[in-house]
PDB file of C-alpha atoms and ligand atoms in Angstrom:
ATOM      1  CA  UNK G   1       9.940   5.557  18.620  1.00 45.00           C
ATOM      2  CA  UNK G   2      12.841   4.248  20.898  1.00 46.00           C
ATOM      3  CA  UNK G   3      12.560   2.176  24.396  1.00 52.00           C
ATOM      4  CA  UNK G   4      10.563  -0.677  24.488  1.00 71.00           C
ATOM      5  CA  UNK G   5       7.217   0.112  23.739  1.00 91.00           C
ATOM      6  CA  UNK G   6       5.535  -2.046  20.708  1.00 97.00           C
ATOM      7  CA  UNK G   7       5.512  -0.361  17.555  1.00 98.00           C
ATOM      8  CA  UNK G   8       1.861  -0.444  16.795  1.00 98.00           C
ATOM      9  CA  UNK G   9       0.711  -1.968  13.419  1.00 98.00           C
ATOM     10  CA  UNK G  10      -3.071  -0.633  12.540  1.00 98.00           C
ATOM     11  CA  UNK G  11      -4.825  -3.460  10.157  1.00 98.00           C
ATOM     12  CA  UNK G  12      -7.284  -1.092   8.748  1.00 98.00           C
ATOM     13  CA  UNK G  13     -10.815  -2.731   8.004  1.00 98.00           C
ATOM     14  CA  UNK G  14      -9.455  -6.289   7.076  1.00 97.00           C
ATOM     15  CA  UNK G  15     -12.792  -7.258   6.129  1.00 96.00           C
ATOM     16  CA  UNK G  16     -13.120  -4.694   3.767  1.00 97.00           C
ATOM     17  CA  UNK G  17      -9.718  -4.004   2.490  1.00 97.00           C
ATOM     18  CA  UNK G  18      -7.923  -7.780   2.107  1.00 90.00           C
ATOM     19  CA  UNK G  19      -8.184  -9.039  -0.857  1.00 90.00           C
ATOM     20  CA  UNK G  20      -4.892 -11.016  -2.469  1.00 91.00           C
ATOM     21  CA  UNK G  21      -4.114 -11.172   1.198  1.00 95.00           C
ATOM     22  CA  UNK G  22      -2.714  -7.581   1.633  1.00 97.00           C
ATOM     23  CA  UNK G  23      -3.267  -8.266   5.775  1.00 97.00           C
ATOM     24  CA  UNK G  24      -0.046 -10.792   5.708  1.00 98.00           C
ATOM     25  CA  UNK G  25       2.061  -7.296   5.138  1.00 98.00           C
ATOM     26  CA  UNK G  26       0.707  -6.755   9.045  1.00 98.00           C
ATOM     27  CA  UNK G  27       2.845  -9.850   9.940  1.00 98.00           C
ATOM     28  CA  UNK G  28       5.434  -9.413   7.930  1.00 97.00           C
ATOM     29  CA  UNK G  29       6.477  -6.078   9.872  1.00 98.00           C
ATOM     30  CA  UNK G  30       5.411  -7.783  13.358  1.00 98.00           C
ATOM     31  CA  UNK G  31       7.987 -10.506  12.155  1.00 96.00           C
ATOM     32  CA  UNK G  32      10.431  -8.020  10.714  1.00 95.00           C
ATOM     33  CA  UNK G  33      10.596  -6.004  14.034  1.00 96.00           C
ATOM     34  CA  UNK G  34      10.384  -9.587  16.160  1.00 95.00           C
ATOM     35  CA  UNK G  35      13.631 -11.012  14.395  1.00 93.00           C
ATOM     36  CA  UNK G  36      15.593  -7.718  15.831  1.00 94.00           C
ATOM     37  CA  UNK G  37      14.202  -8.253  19.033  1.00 93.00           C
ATOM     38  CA  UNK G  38      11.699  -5.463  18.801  1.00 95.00           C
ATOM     39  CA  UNK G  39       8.422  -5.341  20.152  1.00 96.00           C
ATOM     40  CA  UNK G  40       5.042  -5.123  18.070  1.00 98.00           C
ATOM     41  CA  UNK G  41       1.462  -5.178  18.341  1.00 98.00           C
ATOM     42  CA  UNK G  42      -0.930  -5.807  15.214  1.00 98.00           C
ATOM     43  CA  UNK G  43      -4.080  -4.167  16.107  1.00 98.00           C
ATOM     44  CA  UNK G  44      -6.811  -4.563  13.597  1.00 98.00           C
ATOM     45  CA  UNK G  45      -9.593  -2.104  13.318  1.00 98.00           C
ATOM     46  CA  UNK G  46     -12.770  -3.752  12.147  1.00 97.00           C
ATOM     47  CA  UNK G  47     -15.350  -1.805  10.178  1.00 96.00           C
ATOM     48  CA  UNK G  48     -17.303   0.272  12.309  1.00 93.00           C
ATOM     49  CA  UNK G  49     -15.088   0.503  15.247  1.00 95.00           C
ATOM     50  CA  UNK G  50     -13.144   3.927  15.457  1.00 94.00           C
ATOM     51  CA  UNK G  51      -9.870   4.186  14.216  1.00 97.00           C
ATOM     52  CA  UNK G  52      -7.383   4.481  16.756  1.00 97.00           C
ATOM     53  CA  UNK G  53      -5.253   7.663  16.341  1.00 97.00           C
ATOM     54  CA  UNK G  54      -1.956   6.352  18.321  1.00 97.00           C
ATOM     55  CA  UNK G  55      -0.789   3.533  15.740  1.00 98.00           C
ATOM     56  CA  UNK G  56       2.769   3.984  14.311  1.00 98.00           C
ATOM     57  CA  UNK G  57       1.616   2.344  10.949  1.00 98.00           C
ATOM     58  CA  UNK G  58      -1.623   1.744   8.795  1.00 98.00           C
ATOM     59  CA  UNK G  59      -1.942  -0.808   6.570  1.00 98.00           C
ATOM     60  CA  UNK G  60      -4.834  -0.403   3.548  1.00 98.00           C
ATOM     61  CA  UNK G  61      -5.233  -3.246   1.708  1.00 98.00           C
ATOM     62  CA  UNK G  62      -6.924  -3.891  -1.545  1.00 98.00           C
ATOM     63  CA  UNK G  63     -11.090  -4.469  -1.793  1.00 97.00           C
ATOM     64  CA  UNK G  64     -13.576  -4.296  -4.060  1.00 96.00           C
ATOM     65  CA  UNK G  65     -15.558  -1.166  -5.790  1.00 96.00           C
ATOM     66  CA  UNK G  66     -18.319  -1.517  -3.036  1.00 95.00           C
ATOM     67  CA  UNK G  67     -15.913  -2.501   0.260  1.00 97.00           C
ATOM     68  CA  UNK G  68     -14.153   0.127  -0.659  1.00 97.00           C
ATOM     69  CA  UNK G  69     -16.569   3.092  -0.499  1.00 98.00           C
ATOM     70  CA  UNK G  70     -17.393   1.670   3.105  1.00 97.00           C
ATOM     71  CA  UNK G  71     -14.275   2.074   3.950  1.00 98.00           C
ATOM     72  CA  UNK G  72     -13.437   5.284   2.910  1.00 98.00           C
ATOM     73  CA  UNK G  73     -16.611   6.395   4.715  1.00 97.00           C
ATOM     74  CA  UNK G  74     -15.400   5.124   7.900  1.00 97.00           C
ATOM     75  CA  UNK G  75     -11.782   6.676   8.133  1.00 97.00           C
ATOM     76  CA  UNK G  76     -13.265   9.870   7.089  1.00 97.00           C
ATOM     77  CA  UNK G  77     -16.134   9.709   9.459  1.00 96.00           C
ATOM     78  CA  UNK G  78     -13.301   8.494  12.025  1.00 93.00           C
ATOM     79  CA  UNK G  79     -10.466  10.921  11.596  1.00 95.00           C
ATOM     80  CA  UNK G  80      -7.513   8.373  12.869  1.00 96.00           C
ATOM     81  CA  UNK G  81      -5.763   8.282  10.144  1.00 98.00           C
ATOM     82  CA  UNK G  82      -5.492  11.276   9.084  1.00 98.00           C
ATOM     83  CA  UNK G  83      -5.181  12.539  12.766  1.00 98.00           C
ATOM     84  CA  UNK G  84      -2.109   9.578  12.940  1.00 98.00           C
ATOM     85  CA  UNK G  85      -0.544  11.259   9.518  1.00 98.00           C
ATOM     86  CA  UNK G  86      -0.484  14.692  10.775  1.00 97.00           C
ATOM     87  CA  UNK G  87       2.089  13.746  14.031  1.00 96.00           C
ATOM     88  CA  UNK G  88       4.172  11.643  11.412  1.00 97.00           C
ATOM     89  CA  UNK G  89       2.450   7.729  11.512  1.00 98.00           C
ATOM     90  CA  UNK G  90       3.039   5.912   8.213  1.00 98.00           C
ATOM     91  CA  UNK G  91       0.465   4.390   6.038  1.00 98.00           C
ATOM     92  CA  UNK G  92       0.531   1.964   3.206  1.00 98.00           C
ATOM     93  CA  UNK G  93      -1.779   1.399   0.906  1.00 98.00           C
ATOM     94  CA  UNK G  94      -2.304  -1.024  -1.791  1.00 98.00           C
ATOM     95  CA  UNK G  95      -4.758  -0.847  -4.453  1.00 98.00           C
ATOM     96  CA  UNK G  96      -8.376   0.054  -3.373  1.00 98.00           C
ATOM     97  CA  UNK G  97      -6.497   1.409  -0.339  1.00 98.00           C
ATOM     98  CA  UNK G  98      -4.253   3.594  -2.297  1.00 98.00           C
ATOM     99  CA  UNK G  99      -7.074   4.956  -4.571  1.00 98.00           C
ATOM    100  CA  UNK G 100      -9.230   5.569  -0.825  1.00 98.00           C
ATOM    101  CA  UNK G 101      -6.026   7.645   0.750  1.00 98.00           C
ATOM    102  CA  UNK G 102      -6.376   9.974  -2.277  1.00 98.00           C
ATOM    103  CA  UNK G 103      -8.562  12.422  -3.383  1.00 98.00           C
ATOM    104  CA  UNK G 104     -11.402  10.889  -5.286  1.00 98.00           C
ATOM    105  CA  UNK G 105     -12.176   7.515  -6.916  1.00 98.00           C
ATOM    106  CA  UNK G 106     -15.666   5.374  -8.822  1.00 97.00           C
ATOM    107  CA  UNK G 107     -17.358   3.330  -6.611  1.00 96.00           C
ATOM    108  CA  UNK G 108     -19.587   0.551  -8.116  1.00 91.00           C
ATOM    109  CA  UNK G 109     -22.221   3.010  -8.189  1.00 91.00           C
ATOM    110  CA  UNK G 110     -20.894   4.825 -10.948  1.00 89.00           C
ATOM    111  CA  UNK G 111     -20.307   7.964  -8.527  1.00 96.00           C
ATOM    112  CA  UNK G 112     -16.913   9.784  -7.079  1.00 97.00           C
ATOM    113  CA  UNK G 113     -16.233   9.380  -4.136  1.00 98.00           C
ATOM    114  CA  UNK G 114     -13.974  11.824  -1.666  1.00 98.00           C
ATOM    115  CA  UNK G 115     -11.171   9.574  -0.302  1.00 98.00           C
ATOM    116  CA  UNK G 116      -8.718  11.106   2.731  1.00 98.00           C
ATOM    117  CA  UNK G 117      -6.967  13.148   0.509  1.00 98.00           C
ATOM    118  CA  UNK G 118      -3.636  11.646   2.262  1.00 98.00           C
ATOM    119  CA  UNK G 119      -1.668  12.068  -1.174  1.00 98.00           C
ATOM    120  CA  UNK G 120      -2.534  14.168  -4.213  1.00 98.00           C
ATOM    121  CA  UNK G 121      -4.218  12.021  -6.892  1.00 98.00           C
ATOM    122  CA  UNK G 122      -7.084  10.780  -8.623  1.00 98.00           C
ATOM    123  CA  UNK G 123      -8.556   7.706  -9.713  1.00 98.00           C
ATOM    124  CA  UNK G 124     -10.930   7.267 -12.400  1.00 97.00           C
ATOM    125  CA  UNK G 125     -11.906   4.300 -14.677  1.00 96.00           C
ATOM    126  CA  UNK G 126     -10.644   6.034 -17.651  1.00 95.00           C
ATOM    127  CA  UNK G 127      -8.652   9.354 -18.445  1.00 95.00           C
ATOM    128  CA  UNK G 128      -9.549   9.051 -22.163  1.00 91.00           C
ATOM    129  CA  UNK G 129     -12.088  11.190 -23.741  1.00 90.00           C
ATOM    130  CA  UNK G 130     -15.698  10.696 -23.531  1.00 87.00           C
ATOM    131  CA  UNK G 131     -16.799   8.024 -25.395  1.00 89.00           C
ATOM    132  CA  UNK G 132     -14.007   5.806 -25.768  1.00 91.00           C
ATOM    133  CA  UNK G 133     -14.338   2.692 -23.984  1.00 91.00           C
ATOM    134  CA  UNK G 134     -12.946   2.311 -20.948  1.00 93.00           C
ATOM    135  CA  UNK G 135      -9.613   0.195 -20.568  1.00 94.00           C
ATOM    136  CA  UNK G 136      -9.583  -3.694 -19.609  1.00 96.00           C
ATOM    137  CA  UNK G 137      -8.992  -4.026 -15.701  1.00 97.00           C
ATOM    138  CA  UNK G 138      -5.094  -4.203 -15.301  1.00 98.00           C
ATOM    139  CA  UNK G 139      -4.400  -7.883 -14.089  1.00 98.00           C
ATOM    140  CA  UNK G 140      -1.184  -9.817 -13.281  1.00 96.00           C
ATOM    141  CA  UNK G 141       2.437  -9.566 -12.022  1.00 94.00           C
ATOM    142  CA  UNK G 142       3.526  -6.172 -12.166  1.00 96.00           C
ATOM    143  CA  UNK G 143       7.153  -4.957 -11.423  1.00 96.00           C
ATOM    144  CA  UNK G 144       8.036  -1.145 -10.562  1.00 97.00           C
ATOM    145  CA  UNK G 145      11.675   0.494 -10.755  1.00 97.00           C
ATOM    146  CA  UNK G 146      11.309   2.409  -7.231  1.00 98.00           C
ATOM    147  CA  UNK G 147      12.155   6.178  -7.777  1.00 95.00           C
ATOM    148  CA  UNK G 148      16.208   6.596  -6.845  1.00 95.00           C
ATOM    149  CA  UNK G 149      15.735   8.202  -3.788  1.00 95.00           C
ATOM    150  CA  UNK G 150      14.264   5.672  -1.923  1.00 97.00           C
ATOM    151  CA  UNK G 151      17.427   3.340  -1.981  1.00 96.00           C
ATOM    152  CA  UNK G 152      14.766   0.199  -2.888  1.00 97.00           C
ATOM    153  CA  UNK G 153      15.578  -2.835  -5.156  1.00 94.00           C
ATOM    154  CA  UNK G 154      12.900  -3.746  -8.057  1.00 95.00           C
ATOM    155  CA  UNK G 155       9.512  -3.999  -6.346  1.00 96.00           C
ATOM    156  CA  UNK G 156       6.998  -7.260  -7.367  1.00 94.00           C
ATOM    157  CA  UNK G 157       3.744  -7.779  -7.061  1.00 95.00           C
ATOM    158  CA  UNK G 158       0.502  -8.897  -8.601  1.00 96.00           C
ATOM    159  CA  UNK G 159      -2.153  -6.623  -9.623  1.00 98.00           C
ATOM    160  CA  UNK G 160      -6.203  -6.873  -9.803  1.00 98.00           C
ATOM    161  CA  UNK G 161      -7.756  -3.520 -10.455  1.00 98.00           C
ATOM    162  CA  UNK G 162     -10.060  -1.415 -12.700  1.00 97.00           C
ATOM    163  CA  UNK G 163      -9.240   1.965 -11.707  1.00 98.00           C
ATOM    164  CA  UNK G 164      -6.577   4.336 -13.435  1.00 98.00           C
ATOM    165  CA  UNK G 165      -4.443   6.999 -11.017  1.00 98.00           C
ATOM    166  CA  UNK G 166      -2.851  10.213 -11.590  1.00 98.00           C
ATOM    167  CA  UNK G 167      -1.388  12.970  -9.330  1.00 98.00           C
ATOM    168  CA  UNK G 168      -3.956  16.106  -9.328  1.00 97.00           C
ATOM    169  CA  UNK G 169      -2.377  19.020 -10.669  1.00 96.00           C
ATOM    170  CA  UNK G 170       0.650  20.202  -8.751  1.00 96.00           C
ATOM    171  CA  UNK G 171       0.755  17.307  -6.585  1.00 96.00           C
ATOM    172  CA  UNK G 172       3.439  16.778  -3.603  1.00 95.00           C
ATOM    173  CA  UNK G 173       5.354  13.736  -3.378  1.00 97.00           C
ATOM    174  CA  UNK G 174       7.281  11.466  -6.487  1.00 98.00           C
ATOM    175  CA  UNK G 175       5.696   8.248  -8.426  1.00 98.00           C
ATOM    176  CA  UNK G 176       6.473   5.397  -6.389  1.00 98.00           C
ATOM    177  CA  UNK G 177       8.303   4.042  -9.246  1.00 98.00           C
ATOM    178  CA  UNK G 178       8.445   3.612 -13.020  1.00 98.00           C
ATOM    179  CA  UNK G 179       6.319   0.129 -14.255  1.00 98.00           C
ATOM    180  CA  UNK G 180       9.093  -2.143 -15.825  1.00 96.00           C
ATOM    181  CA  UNK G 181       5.963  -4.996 -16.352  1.00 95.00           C
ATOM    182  CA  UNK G 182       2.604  -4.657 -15.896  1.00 97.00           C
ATOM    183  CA  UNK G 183       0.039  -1.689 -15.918  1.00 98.00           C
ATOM    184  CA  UNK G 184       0.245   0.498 -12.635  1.00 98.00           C
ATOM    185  CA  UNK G 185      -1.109   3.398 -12.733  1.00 98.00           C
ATOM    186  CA  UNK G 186      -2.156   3.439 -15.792  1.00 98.00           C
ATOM    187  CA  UNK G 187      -1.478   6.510 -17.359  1.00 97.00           C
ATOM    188  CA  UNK G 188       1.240   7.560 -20.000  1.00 95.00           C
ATOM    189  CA  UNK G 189       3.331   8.928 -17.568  1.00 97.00           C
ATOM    190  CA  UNK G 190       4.297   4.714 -16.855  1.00 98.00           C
ATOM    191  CA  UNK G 191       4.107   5.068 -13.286  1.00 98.00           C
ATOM    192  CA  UNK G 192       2.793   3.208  -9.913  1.00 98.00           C
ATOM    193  CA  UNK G 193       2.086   4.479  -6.864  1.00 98.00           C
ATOM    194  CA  UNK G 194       2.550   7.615  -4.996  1.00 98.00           C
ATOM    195  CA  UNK G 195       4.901   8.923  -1.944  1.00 98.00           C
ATOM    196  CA  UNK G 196       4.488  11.565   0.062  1.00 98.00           C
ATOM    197  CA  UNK G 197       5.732  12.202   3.630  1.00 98.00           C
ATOM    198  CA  UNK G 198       5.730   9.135   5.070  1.00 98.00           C
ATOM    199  CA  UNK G 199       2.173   7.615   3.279  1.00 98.00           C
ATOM    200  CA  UNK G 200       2.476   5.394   0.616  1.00 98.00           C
ATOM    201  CA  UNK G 201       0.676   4.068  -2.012  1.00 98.00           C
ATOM    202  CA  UNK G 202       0.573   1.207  -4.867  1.00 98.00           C
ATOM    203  CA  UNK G 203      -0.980  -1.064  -6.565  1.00 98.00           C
ATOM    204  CA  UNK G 204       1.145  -4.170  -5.791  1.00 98.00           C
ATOM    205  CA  UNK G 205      -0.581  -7.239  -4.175  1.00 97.00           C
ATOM    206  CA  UNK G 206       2.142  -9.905  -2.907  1.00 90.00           C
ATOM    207  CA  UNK G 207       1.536  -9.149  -0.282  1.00 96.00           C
ATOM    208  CA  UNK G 208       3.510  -6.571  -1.190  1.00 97.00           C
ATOM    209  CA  UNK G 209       5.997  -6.366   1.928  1.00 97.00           C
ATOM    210  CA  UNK G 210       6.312 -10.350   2.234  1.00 94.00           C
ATOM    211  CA  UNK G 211       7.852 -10.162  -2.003  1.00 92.00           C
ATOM    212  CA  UNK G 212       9.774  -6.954  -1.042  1.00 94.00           C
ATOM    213  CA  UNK G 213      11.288  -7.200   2.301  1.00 93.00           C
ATOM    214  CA  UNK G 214      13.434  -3.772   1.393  1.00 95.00           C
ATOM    215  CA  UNK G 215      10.483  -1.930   1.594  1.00 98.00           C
ATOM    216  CA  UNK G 216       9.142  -3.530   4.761  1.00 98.00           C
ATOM    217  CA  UNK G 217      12.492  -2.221   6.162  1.00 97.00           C
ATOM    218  CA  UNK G 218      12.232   0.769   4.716  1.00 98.00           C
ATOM    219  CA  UNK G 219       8.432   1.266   6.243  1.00 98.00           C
ATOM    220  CA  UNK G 220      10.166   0.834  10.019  1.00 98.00           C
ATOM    221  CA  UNK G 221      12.909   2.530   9.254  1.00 98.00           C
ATOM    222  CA  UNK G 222      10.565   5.681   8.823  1.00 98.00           C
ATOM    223  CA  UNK G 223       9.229   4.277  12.311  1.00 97.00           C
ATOM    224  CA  UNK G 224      12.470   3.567  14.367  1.00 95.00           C
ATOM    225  CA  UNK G 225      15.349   5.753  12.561  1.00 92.00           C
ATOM    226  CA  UNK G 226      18.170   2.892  12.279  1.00 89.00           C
ATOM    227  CA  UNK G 227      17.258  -0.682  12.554  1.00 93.00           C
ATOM    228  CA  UNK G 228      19.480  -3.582  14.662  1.00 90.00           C
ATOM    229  CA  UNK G 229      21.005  -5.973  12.311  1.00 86.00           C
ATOM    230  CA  UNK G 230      18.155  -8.704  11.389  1.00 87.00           C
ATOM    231  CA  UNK G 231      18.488 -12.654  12.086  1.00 82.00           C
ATOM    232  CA  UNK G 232      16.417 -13.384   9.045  1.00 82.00           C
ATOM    233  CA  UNK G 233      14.969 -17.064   9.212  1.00 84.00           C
ATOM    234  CA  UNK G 234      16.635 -19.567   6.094  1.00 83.00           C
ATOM    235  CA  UNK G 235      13.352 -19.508   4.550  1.00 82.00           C
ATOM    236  CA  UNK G 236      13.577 -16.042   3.747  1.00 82.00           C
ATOM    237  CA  UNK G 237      16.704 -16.989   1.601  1.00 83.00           C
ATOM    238  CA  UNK G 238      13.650 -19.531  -0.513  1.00 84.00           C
ATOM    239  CA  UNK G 239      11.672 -16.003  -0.991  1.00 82.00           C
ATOM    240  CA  UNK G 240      15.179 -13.983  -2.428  1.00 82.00           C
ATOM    241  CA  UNK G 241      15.666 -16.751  -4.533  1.00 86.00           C
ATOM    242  CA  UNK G 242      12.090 -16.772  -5.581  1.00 82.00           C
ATOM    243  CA  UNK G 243      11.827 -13.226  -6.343  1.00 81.00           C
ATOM    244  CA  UNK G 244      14.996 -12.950  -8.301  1.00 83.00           C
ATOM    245  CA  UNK G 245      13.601 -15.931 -10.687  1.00 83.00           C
ATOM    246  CA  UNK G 246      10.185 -13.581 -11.277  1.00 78.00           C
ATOM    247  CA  UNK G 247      12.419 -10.415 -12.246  1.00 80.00           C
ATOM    248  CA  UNK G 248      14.375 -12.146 -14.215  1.00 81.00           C
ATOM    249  CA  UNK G 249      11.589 -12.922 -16.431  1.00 73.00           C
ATOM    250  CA  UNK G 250      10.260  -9.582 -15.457  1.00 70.00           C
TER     251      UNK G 250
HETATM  252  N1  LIG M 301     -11.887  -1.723  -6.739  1.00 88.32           N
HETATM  253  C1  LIG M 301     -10.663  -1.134  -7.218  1.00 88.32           C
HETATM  254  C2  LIG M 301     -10.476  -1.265  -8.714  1.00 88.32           C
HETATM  255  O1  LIG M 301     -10.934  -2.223  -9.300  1.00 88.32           O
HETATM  256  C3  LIG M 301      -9.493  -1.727  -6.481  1.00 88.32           C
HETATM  257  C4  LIG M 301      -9.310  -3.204  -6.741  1.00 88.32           C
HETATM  258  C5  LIG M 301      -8.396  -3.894  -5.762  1.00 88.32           C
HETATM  259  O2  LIG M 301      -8.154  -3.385  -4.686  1.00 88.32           O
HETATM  260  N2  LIG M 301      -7.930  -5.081  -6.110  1.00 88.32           N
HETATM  261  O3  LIG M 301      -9.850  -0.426  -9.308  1.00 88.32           O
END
């Protein structure tokens, strides 16, 4: 995207998908792409409307077991997003959001459920055999050592969530990153979160792009190419100083 047109920010089923307040990473690419002087429109979808194929970015938030079947439901019924990934829009997807954008995940009927199939996993409540009881839900802060190629400092977060992910067999894309605290994923491979093309997906709650402003950036970068240089307001400096208190702990 060049010229001045607003970069368009889809808020995907708030309702639905917003728990921990995953819709505040909405504003905090409006206000990312404001402080450069750019243009942006937050347009949020509401459940049962269509979802509106022309969006530069989709935001999933997290929901619960129930929400989140609805949701899946609609995009699929829908087609925008996947319609939007297929001419290059980016998506990202936190929690229920990132277990909806893959291939199949529990609902609270005890059930799979197809997601979008936007990146190659699976989420189940367990991948230990039959009979073993199922692990306690992963909750807390949670920090993930991005993989190197995405240039990203330690990500933070907070994390609420029953569900275990792994890539399907021979799955595209890299682990987000390698869990330094916290659960993740879930699995022994000690990963979180999935990226592939230009959709993402995690389990960090924060929101996730107000803790880690580097991967805001890196989200519009994918959007814009290069970015002007950014007047961040001082308060952002009470955030960096913030976040570098939780990972030292971390
Ligand atoms: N319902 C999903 C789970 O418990 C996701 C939870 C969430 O989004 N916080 O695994």
């Amino acid at each position: 995207m060049s010229g001045l047109s607003a970069t368009r920010i889809a808020l995907i089923y708030p309702e639905l998908l917003g728990t921990y307040g995953d819709g505040g990473n909405a504003l905090v690419l409006e206000r990312r792409l404001a402080w450069r002087g750019l243009p942006a429109e937050i347009v949020p979808v509401r459940a049962g409307d269509p979802v509106p194929a022309d969006c530069d970015i989709y935001l999933l938030g997290g929901g619960e077991d129930e929400p989140q079947v609805l949701a899946a439901e609609g995009m699929r019924r829908t087609g925008g997003v996947t319609a939007a990934v297929q001419r290059g829009a980016v998506v990202l997807a936190v929690c229920a959001g990132y277990q909806v954008v893959g291939e199949s995940f529990p609902g609270s009927d005890g059930l799979l459920h197809d997601g979008l199939g936007l990146l190659e996993i699976e989420t189940r409540r367990s991948f230990g055999p039959a009979g073993e009881p199922v692990p306690p839900r992963a909750v807390g802060d949670i920090v993930v050592e991005p993989g190197p190629a995405l240039g990203l400092p330690p990500l933070f977060g907070y994390e609420n969530h029953g569900g275990r992910t792994r890539p399907v067999a021979g799955a595209g894309g890299e682990a987000l990153g390698r869990v330094r605290r916290g659960v993740g994923d879930g699995t022994a491979a000690g990963t979180d979160g999935r990226v592939s093309g230009r959709v993402v997906g995690t389990y960090l709650h924060g929101p996730v792009l107000a803790q880690n402003p580097a991967l805001a950036d890196l989200l519009l970068t994918w959007v814009h190419g290069g970015l002007p240089a950014l007047a961040e307001p001082p308060e952002i400096e009470l955030l960096r100083a913030a976040r570098a208190r939780a990972l030292e702990v971390a």
